[in-house]
Short mmCIF file of C-alpha atoms and ligand atoms in Angstrom, two decimals:
data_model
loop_
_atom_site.label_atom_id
_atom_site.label_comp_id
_atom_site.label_asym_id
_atom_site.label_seq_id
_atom_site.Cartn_x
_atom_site.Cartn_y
_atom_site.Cartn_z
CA UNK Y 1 -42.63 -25.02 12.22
CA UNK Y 2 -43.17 -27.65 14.85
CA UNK Y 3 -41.52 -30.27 12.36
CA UNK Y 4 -38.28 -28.18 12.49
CA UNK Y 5 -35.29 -29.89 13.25
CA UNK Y 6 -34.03 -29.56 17.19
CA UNK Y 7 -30.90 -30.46 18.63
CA UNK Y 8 -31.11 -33.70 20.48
CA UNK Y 9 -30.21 -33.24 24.10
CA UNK Y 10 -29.71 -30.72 26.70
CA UNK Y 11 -25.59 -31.48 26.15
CA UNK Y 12 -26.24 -30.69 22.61
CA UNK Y 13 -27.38 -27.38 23.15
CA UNK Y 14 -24.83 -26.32 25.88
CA UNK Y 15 -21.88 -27.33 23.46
CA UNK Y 16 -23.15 -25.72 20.24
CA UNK Y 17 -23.47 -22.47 21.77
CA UNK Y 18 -20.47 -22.76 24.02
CA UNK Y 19 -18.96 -23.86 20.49
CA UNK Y 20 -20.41 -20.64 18.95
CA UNK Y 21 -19.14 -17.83 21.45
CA UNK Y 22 -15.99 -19.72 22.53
CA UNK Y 23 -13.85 -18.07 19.58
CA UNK Y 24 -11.13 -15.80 18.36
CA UNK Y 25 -13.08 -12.76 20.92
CA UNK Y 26 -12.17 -15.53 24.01
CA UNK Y 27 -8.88 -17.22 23.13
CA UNK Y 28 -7.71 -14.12 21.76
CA UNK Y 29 -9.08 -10.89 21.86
CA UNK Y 30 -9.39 -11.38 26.14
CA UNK Y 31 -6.24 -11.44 26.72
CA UNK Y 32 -5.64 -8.42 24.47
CA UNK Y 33 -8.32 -6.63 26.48
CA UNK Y 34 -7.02 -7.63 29.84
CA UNK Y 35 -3.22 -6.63 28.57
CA UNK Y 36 -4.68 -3.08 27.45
CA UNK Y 37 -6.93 -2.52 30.37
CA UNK Y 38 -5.25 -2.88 33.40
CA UNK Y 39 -5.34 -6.88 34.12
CA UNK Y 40 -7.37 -7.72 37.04
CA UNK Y 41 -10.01 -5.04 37.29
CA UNK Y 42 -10.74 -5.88 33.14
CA UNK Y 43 -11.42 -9.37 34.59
CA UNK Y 44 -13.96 -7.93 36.77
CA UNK Y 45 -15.70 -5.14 35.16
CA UNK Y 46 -15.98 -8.08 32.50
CA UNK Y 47 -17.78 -10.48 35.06
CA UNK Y 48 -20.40 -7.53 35.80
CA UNK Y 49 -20.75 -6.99 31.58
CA UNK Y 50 -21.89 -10.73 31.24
CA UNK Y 51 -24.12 -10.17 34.31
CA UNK Y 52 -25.46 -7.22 33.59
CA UNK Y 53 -26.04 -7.31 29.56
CA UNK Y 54 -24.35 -10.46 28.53
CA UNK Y 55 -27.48 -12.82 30.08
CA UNK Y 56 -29.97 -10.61 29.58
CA UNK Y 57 -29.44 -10.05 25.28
CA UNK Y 58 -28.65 -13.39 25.18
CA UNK Y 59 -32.16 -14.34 27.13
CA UNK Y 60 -33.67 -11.91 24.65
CA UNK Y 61 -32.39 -13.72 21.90
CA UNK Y 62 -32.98 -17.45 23.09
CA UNK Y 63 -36.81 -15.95 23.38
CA UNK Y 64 -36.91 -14.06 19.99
CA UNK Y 65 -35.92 -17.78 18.66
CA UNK Y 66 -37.44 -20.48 20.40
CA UNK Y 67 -40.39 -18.54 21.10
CA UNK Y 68 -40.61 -18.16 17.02
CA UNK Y 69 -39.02 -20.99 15.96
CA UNK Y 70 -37.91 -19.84 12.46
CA UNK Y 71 -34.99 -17.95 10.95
CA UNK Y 72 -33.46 -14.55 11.98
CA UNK Y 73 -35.78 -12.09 9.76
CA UNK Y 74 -38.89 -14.79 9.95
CA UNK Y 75 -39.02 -14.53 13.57
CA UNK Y 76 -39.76 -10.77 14.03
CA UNK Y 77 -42.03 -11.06 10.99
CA UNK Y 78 -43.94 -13.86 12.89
CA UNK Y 79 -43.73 -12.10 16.69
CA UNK Y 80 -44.82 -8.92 15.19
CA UNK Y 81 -46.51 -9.71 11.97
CA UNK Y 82 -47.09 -6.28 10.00
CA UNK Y 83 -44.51 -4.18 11.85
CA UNK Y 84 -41.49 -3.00 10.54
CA UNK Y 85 -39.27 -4.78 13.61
CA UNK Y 86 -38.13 -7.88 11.18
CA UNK Y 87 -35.72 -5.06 9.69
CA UNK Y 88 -33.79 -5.61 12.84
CA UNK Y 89 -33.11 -8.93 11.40
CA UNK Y 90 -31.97 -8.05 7.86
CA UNK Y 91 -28.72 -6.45 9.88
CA UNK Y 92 -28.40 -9.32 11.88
CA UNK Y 93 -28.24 -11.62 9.17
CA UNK Y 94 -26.49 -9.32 7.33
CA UNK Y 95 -23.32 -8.84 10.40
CA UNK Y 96 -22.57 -12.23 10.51
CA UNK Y 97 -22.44 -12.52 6.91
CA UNK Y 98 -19.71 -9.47 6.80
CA UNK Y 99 -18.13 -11.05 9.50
CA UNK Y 100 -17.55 -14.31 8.06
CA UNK Y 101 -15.25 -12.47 5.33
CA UNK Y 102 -12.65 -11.82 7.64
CA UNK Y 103 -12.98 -14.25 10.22
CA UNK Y 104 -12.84 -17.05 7.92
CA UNK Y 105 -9.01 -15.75 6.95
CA UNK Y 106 -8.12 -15.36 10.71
CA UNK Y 107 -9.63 -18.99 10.83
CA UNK Y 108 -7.22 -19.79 7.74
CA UNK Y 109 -4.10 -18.76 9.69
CA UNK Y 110 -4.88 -20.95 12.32
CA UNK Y 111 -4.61 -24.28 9.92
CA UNK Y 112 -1.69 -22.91 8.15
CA UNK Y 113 -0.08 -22.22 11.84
CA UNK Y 114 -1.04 -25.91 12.54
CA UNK Y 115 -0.17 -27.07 9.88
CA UNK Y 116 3.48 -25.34 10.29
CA UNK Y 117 3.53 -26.49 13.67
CA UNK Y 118 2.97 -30.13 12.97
CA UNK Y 119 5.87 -30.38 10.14
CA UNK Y 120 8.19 -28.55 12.61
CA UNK Y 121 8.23 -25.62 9.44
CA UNK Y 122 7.87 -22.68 12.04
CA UNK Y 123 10.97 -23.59 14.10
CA UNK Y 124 13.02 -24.05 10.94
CA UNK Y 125 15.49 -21.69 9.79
CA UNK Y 126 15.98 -19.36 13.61
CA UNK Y 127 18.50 -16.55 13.18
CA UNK Y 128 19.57 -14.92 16.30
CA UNK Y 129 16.22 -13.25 17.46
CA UNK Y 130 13.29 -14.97 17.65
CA UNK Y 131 10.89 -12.32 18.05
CA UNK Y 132 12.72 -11.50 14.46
CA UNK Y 133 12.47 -15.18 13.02
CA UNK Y 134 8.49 -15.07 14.13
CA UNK Y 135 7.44 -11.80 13.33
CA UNK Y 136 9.10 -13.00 9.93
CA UNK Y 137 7.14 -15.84 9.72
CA UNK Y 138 3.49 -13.99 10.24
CA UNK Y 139 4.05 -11.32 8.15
CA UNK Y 140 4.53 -14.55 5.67
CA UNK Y 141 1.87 -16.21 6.33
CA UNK Y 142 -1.29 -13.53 6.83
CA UNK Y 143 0.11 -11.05 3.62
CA UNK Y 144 1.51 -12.82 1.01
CA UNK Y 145 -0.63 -13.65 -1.52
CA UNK Y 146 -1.18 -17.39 -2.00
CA UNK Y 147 -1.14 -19.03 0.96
CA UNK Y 148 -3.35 -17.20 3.35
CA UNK Y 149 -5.75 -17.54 0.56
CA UNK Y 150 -5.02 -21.29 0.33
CA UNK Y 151 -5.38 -21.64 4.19
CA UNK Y 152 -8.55 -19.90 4.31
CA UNK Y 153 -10.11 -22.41 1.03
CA UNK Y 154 -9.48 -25.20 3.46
CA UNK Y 155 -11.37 -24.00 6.30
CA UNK Y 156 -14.66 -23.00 3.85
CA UNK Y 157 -14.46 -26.26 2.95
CA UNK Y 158 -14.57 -27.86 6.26
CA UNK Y 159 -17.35 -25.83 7.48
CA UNK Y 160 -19.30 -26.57 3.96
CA UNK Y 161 -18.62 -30.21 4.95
CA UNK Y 162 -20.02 -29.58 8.99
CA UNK Y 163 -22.76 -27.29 7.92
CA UNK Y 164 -24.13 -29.80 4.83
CA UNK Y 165 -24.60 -32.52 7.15
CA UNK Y 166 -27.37 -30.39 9.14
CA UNK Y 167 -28.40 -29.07 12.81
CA UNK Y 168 -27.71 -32.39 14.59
CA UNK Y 169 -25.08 -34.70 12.53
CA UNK Y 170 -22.83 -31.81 12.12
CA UNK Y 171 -23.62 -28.37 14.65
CA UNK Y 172 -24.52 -31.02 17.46
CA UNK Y 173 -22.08 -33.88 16.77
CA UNK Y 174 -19.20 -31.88 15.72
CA UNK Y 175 -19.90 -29.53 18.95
CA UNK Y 176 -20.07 -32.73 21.35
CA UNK Y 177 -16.95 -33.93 20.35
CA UNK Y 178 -15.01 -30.88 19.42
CA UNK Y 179 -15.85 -28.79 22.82
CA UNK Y 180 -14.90 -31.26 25.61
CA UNK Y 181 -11.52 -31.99 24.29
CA UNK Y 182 -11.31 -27.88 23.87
CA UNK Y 183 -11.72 -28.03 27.71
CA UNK Y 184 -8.65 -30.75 28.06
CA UNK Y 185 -6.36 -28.90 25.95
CA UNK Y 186 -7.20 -25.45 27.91
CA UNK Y 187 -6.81 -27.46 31.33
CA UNK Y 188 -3.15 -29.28 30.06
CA UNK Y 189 -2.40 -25.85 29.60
CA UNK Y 190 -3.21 -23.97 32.78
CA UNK Y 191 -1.10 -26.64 33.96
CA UNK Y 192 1.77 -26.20 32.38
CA UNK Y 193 1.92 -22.64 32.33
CA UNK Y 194 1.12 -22.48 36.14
CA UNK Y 195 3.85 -24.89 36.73
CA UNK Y 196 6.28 -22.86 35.13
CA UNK Y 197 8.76 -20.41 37.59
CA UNK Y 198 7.93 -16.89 38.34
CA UNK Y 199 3.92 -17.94 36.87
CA UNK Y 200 2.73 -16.04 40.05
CA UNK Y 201 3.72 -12.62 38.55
CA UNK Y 202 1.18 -13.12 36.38
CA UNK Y 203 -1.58 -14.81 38.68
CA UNK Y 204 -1.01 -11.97 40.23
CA UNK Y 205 -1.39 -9.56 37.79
CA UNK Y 206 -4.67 -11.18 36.08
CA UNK Y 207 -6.19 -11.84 39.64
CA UNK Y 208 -5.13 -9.68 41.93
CA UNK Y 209 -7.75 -6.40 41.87
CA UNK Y 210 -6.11 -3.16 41.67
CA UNK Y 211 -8.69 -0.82 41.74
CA UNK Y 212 -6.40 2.12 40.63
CA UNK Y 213 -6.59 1.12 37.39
CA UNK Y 214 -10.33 1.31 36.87
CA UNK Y 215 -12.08 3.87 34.70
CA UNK Y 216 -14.60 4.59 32.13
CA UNK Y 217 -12.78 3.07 29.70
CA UNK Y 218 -12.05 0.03 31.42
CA UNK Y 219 -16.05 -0.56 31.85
CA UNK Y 220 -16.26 0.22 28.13
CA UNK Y 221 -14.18 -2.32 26.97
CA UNK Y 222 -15.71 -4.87 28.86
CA UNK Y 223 -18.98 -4.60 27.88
CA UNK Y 224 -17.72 -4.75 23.98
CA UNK Y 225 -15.94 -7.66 24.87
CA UNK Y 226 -18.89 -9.00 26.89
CA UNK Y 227 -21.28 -9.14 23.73
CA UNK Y 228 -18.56 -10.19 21.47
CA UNK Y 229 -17.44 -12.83 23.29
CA UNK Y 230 -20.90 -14.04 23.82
CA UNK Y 231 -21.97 -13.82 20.06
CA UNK Y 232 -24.59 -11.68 20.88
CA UNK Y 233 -26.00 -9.19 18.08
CA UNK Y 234 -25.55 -11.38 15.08
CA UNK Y 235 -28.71 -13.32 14.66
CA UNK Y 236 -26.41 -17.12 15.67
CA UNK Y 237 -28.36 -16.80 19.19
CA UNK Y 238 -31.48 -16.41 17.50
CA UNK Y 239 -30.86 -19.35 14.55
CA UNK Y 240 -29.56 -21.45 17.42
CA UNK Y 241 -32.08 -21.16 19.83
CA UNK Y 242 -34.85 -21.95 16.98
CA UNK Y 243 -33.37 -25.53 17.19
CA UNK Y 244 -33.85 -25.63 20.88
CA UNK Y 245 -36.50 -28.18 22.43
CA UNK Y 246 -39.55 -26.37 23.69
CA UNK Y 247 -38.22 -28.18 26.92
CA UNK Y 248 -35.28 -26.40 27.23
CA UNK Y 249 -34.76 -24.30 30.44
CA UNK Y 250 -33.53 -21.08 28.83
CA UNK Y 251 -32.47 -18.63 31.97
CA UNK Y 252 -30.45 -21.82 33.25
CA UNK Y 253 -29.25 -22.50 29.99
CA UNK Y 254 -27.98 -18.86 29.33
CA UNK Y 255 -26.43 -18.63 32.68
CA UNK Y 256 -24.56 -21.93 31.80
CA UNK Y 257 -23.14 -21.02 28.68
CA UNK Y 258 -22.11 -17.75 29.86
CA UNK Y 259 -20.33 -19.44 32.93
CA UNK Y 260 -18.46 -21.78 30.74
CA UNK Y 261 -17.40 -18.77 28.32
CA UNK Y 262 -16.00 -16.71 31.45
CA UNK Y 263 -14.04 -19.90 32.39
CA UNK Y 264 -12.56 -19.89 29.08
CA UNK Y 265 -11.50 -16.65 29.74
CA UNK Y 266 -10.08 -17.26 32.85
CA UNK Y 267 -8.65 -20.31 31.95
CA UNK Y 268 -7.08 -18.46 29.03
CA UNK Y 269 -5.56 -15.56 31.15
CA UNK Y 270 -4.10 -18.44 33.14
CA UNK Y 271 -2.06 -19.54 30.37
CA UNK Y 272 -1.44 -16.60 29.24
CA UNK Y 273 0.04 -13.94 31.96
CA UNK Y 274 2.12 -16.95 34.18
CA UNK Y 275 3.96 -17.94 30.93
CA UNK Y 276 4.24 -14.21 30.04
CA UNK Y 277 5.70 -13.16 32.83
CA UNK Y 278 7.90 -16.64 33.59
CA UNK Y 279 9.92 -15.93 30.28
CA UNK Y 280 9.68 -12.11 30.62
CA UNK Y 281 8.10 -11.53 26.82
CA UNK Y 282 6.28 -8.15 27.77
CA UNK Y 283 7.03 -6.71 24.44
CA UNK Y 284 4.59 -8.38 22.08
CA UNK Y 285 1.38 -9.10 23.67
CA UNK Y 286 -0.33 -6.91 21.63
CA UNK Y 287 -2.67 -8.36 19.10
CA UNK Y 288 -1.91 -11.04 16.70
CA UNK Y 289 1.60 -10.93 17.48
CA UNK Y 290 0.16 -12.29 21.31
CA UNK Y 291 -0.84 -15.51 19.33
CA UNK Y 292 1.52 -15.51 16.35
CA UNK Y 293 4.81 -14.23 17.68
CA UNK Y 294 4.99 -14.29 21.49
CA UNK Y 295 3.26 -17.79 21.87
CA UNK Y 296 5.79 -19.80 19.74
CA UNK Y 297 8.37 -18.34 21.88
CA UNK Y 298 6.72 -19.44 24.97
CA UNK Y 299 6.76 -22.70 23.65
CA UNK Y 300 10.44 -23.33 23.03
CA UNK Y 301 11.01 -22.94 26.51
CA UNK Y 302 9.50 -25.65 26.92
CA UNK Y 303 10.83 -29.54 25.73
CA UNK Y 304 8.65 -30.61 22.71
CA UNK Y 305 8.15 -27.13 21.49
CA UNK Y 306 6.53 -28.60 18.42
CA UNK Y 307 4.01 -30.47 20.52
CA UNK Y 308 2.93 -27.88 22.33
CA UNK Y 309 2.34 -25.47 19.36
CA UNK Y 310 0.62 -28.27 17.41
CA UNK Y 311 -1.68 -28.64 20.30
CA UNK Y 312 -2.14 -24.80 20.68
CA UNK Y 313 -3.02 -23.91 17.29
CA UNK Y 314 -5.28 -27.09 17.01
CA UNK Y 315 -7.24 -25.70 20.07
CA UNK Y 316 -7.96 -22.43 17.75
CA UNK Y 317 -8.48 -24.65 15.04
CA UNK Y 318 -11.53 -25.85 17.34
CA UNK Y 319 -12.40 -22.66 19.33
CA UNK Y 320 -12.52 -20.49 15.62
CA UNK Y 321 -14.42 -23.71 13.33
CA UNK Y 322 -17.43 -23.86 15.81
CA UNK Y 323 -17.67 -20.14 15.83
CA UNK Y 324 -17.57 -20.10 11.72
CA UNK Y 325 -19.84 -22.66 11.28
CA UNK Y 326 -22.11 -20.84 13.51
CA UNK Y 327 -21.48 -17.35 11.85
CA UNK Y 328 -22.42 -19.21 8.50
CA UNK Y 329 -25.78 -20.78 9.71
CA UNK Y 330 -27.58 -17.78 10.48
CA UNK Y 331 -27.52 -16.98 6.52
CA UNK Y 332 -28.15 -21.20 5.74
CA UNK Y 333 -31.05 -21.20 8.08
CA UNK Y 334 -32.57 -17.64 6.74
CA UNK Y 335 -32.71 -19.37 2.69
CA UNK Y 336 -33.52 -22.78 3.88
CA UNK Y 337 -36.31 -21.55 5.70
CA UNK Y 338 -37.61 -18.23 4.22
CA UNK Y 339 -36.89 -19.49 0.43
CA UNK Y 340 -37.23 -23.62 1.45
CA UNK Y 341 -33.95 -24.43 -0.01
CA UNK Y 342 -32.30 -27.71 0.47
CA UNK Y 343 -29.62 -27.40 2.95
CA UNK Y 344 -26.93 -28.68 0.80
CA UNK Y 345 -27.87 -25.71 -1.65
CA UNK Y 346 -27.80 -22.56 0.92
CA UNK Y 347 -24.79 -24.25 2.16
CA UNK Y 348 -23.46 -23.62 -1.02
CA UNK Y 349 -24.89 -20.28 -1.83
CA UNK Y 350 -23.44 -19.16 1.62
CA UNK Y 351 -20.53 -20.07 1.70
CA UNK Y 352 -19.15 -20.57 -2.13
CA UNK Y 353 -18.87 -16.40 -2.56
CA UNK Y 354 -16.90 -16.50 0.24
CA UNK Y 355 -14.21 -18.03 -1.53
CA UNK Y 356 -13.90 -14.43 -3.34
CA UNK Y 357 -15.23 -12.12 -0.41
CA UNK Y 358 -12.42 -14.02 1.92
CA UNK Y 359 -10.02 -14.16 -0.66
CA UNK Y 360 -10.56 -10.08 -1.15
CA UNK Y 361 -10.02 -9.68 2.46
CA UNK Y 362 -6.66 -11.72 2.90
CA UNK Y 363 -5.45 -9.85 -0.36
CA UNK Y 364 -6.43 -6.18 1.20
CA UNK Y 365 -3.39 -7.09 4.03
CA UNK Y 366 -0.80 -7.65 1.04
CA UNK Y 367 -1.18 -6.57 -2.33
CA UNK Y 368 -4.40 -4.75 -1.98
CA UNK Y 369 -3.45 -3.16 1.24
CA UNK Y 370 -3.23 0.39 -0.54
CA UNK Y 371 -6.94 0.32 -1.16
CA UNK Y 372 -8.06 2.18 1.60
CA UNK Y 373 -11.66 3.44 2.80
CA UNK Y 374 -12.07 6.22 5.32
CA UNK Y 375 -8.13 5.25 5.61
CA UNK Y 376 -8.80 1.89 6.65
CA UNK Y 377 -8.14 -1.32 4.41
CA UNK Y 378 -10.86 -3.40 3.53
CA UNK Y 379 -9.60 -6.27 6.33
CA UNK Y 380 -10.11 -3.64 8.56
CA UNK Y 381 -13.04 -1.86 7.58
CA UNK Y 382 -14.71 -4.96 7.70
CA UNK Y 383 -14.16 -5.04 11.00
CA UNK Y 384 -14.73 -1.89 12.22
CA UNK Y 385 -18.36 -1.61 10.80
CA UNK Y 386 -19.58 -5.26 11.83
CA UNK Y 387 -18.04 -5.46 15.36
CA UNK Y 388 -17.96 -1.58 16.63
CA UNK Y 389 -21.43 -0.55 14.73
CA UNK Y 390 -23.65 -3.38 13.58
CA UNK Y 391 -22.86 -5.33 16.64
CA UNK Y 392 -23.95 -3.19 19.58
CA UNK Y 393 -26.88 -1.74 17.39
CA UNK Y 394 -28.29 -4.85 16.77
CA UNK Y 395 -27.76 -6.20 20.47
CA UNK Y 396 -29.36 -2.70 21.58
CA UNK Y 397 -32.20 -2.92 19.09
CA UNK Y 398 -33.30 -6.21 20.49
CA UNK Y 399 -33.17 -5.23 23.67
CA UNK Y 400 -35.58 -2.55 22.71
CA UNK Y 401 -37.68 -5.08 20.69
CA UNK Y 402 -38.14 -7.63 23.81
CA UNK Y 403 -38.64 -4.58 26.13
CA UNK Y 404 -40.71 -2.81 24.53
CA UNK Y 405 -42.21 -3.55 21.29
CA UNK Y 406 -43.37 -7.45 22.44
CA UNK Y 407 -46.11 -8.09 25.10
CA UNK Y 408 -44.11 -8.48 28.58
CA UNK Y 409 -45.91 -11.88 28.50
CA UNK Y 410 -43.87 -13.02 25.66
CA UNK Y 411 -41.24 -13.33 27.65
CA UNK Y 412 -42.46 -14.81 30.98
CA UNK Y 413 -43.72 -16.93 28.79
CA UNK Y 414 -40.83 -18.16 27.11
CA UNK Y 415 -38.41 -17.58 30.26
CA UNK Y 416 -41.04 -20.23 32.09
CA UNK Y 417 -41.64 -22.82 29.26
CA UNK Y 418 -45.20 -21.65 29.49
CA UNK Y 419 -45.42 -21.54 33.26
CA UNK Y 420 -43.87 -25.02 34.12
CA UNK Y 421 -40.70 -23.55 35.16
CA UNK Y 422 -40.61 -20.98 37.84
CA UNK Y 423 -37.87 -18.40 38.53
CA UNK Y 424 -38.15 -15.16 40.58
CA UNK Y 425 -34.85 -13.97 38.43
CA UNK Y 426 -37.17 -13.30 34.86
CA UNK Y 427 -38.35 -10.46 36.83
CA UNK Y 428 -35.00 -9.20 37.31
CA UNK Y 429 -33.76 -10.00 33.93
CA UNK Y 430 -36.55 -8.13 32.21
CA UNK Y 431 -35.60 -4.85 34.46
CA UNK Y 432 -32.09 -4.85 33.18
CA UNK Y 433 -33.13 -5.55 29.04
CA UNK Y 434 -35.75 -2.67 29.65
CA UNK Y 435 -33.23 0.09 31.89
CA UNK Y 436 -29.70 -1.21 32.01
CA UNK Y 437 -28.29 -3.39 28.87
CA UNK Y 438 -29.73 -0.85 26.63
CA UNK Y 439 -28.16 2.08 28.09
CA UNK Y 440 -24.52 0.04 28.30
CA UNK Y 441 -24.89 -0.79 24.82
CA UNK Y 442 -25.60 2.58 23.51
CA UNK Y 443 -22.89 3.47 25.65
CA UNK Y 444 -20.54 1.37 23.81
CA UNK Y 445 -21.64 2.46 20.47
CA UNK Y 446 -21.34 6.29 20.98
CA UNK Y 447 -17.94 5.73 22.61
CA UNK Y 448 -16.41 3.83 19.81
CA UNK Y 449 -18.05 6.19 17.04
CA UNK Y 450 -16.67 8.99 18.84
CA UNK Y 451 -12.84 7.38 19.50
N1 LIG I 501 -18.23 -15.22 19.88
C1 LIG I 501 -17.38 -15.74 18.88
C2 LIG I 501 -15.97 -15.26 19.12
O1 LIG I 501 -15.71 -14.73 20.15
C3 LIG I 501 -17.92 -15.48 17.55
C4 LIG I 501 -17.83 -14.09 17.00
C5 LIG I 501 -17.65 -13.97 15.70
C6 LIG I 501 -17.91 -12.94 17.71
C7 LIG I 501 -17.50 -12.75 15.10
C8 LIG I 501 -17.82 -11.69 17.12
C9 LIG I 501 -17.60 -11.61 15.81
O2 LIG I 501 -15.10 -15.43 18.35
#
């Protein structure tokens, strides 16, 4: 496996997995989260999530994959040759796979939003209200029947383009270029949005801790956003930290990433909550109308309204492509490796039948949206499996599988680059992947079953 390809610097490796987790769970489903659970104290019982689980699964997954250097079901059949433990694996190749259906139409929406934005389509036509004129305009564009579907072609095609190029001409280069201008954008923004009047009501109310509003459920929600925000659980950690450089320094590296994903969200909650409260929308921050609806809004207060939307929804354009094209390689890398495909040809295999699966999924919001399992559409079912069941079980069951079913040494091992590096914290991380990220995982799980 030695000859495998790596990415090909220390940059490299920061941005693609920045580029991975940085996604629809940090641009949008954060300030969702923070909305729904009380602003400030969200913010922090989310800091203490990444601390206390986030770094540690993601540790145990940079290990699980460096230390094997293969594919998501090849490296538990390598660590623990024999053992049934690779089964762990099949469902985390098998998430992001699921995933992908619906993630790839949300990704769709973003283009066609862009794409609106840039021809000056979504301003065109205002009645009177335009919370009216915009909800209008999303229900258009996510659940009719072509052009969602359309939307959604384009962006499997761009990631077939990123993903047949390989690890470092397309994961690397794209994610070197794509994630420092992500930054810019997000920093123009904060700008803007904190330089708008009345932006301290909301600095106030994202910032300011009011401890009143903590409880169970508060904690809950964090650490679900915690490991989906992270893209932990879904095997990309894994695929991605095969390409890693034996050199790489993985605690530092996992405390990085995770520093620059809690920035996002910051940074996001910045723009956010100021321009929020400056214009008084309170009503719609609620899922994708927070994006869809209440965002355009925001930006005809402003001069250039069309700029500033074009630049928005390019910025999701960038935050939701490098978290598909991730999704997709954990499923590329599993048949180029386990079946030695060509890359161009698992490219294909992936992500071809996602022209139906997607297709299937944009449909089940419009015409299809009466077929309904356990009451949910399939859009939604989707979801519900992959991010409140698969998710946290696979997250748990590799916190089990470091803890306990590989030799402590593994890790130490890995953690220390075989004993070059040293760092008294791999003692500390390995406490809270055997005791404490389980136990807040499972915690999640039962929670959401039972709710
Ligand atoms: N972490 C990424 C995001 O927040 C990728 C992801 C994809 C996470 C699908 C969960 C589910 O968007």
């Amino acid at each position: 496996m030695s000859s495998k390809t790596k990415f090909s610097s220390k940059i490299g490796v920061i941005a693609a997995t920045v580029g991975s987790a940085v996604g629809l769970g940090t641009v949008w489903r954060f300030p969702n989260e923070v909305q729904a659970n009380g602003g400030s104290v969200f913010l922090i019982a989310y800091l203490f999530a990444v601390l206390l689980m986030g770094i540690p699964v993601m540790l145990s997954e940079f290990s699980i994959g460096r230390g094997s250097g293969a594919d998501t079901i090849t490296s538990f059949k390598k660590l623990t040759p024999g053992k049934p433990w690779w089964l762990i694996g099949v469902f985390a190749v098998l998430a992001p796979y699921l995933i992908l259906m619906y993630y790839l139409v949300v990704a769709g929406w973003t283009v066609e939003y862009l794409w609106l934005s840039l021809t000056g389509g979504l301003y065109e036509g205002m009645g009177a209200s335009p919370t009216q004129h915009f909800s209008a305009v999303m229900q258009s564009a996510t659940s009719s029947t072509w052009s969602p579907i359309i939307w959604t072609l384009v962006m499997i095609a761009l990631n077939i383009l990123i993903l047949m190029k390989g690890v470092q001409k397309g994961i690397e280069r794209m994610s070197n270029l794509l994630m420092p201008l992500l930054f810019v954008i997000l920093l123009v923004f904060c700008c803007v949005s904190l330089s708008l009047p009345g932006a301290m009501e909301g600095v106030v109310f994202f910032l300011r801790p009011d401890f009143s509003k903590l409880n169970p459920g508060v904690l809950i929600s964090a650490v679900g956003q915690a490991f989906f925000s992270l893209s932990l659980g879904m095997g990309i950690l894994i695929t991605y930290s095969s390409y890693f450089p034996k050199t790489t320094n993985l605690p530092r590296t996992a405390t990085k990433v995770s520093a620059l994903v809690f920035l996002v969200a910051v940074m996001m909650g910045l723009i956010i909550f100021p321009a929020v409260k400056a214009f008084g929308i309170e009503g719609e921050t609620q899922g994708a109308a927070l994006i869809f609806v209440t965002l355009p809004q925001i930006f005809m207060e402003l001069p250039f309204p069309q700029f500033w939307s074009s630049l928005f929804f390019f910025l999701l354009l960038v935050a939701t492509l490098t978290s598909t094209v991730s999704i997709a390689e954990v499923a590329i890398a599993y048949l180029c490796d386990t079946f030695h495909m060509s890359r161009r040809k698992s490219c294909l295999i992936v992500l071809l039948p996602m022209v139906l699966f997607s297709s299937v999924c944009s449909l089940s919001l419009g015409v299809l949206s009466d077929v309904r399992v356990f009451g949910l559409n399939i859009f939604d079912l989707i979801d519900y499996t992959t991010s409140n069941i698969m998710l946290p079980l696979v997250a748990f069951a590799v916190c089990i599988y470091v803890g306990y079913g590989l030799p402590k040494s593994f890790f130490f091992k890995e953690l220390s680059n075989d004993g070059s590096l040293k760092s008294r914290m791999t003692a500390v991380y390995y406490f809270l992947i055997r005791y404490v990220s389980p136990l807040l995982l499972l915690t999640v799980f039962i929670n959401k079953i039972i709710s």
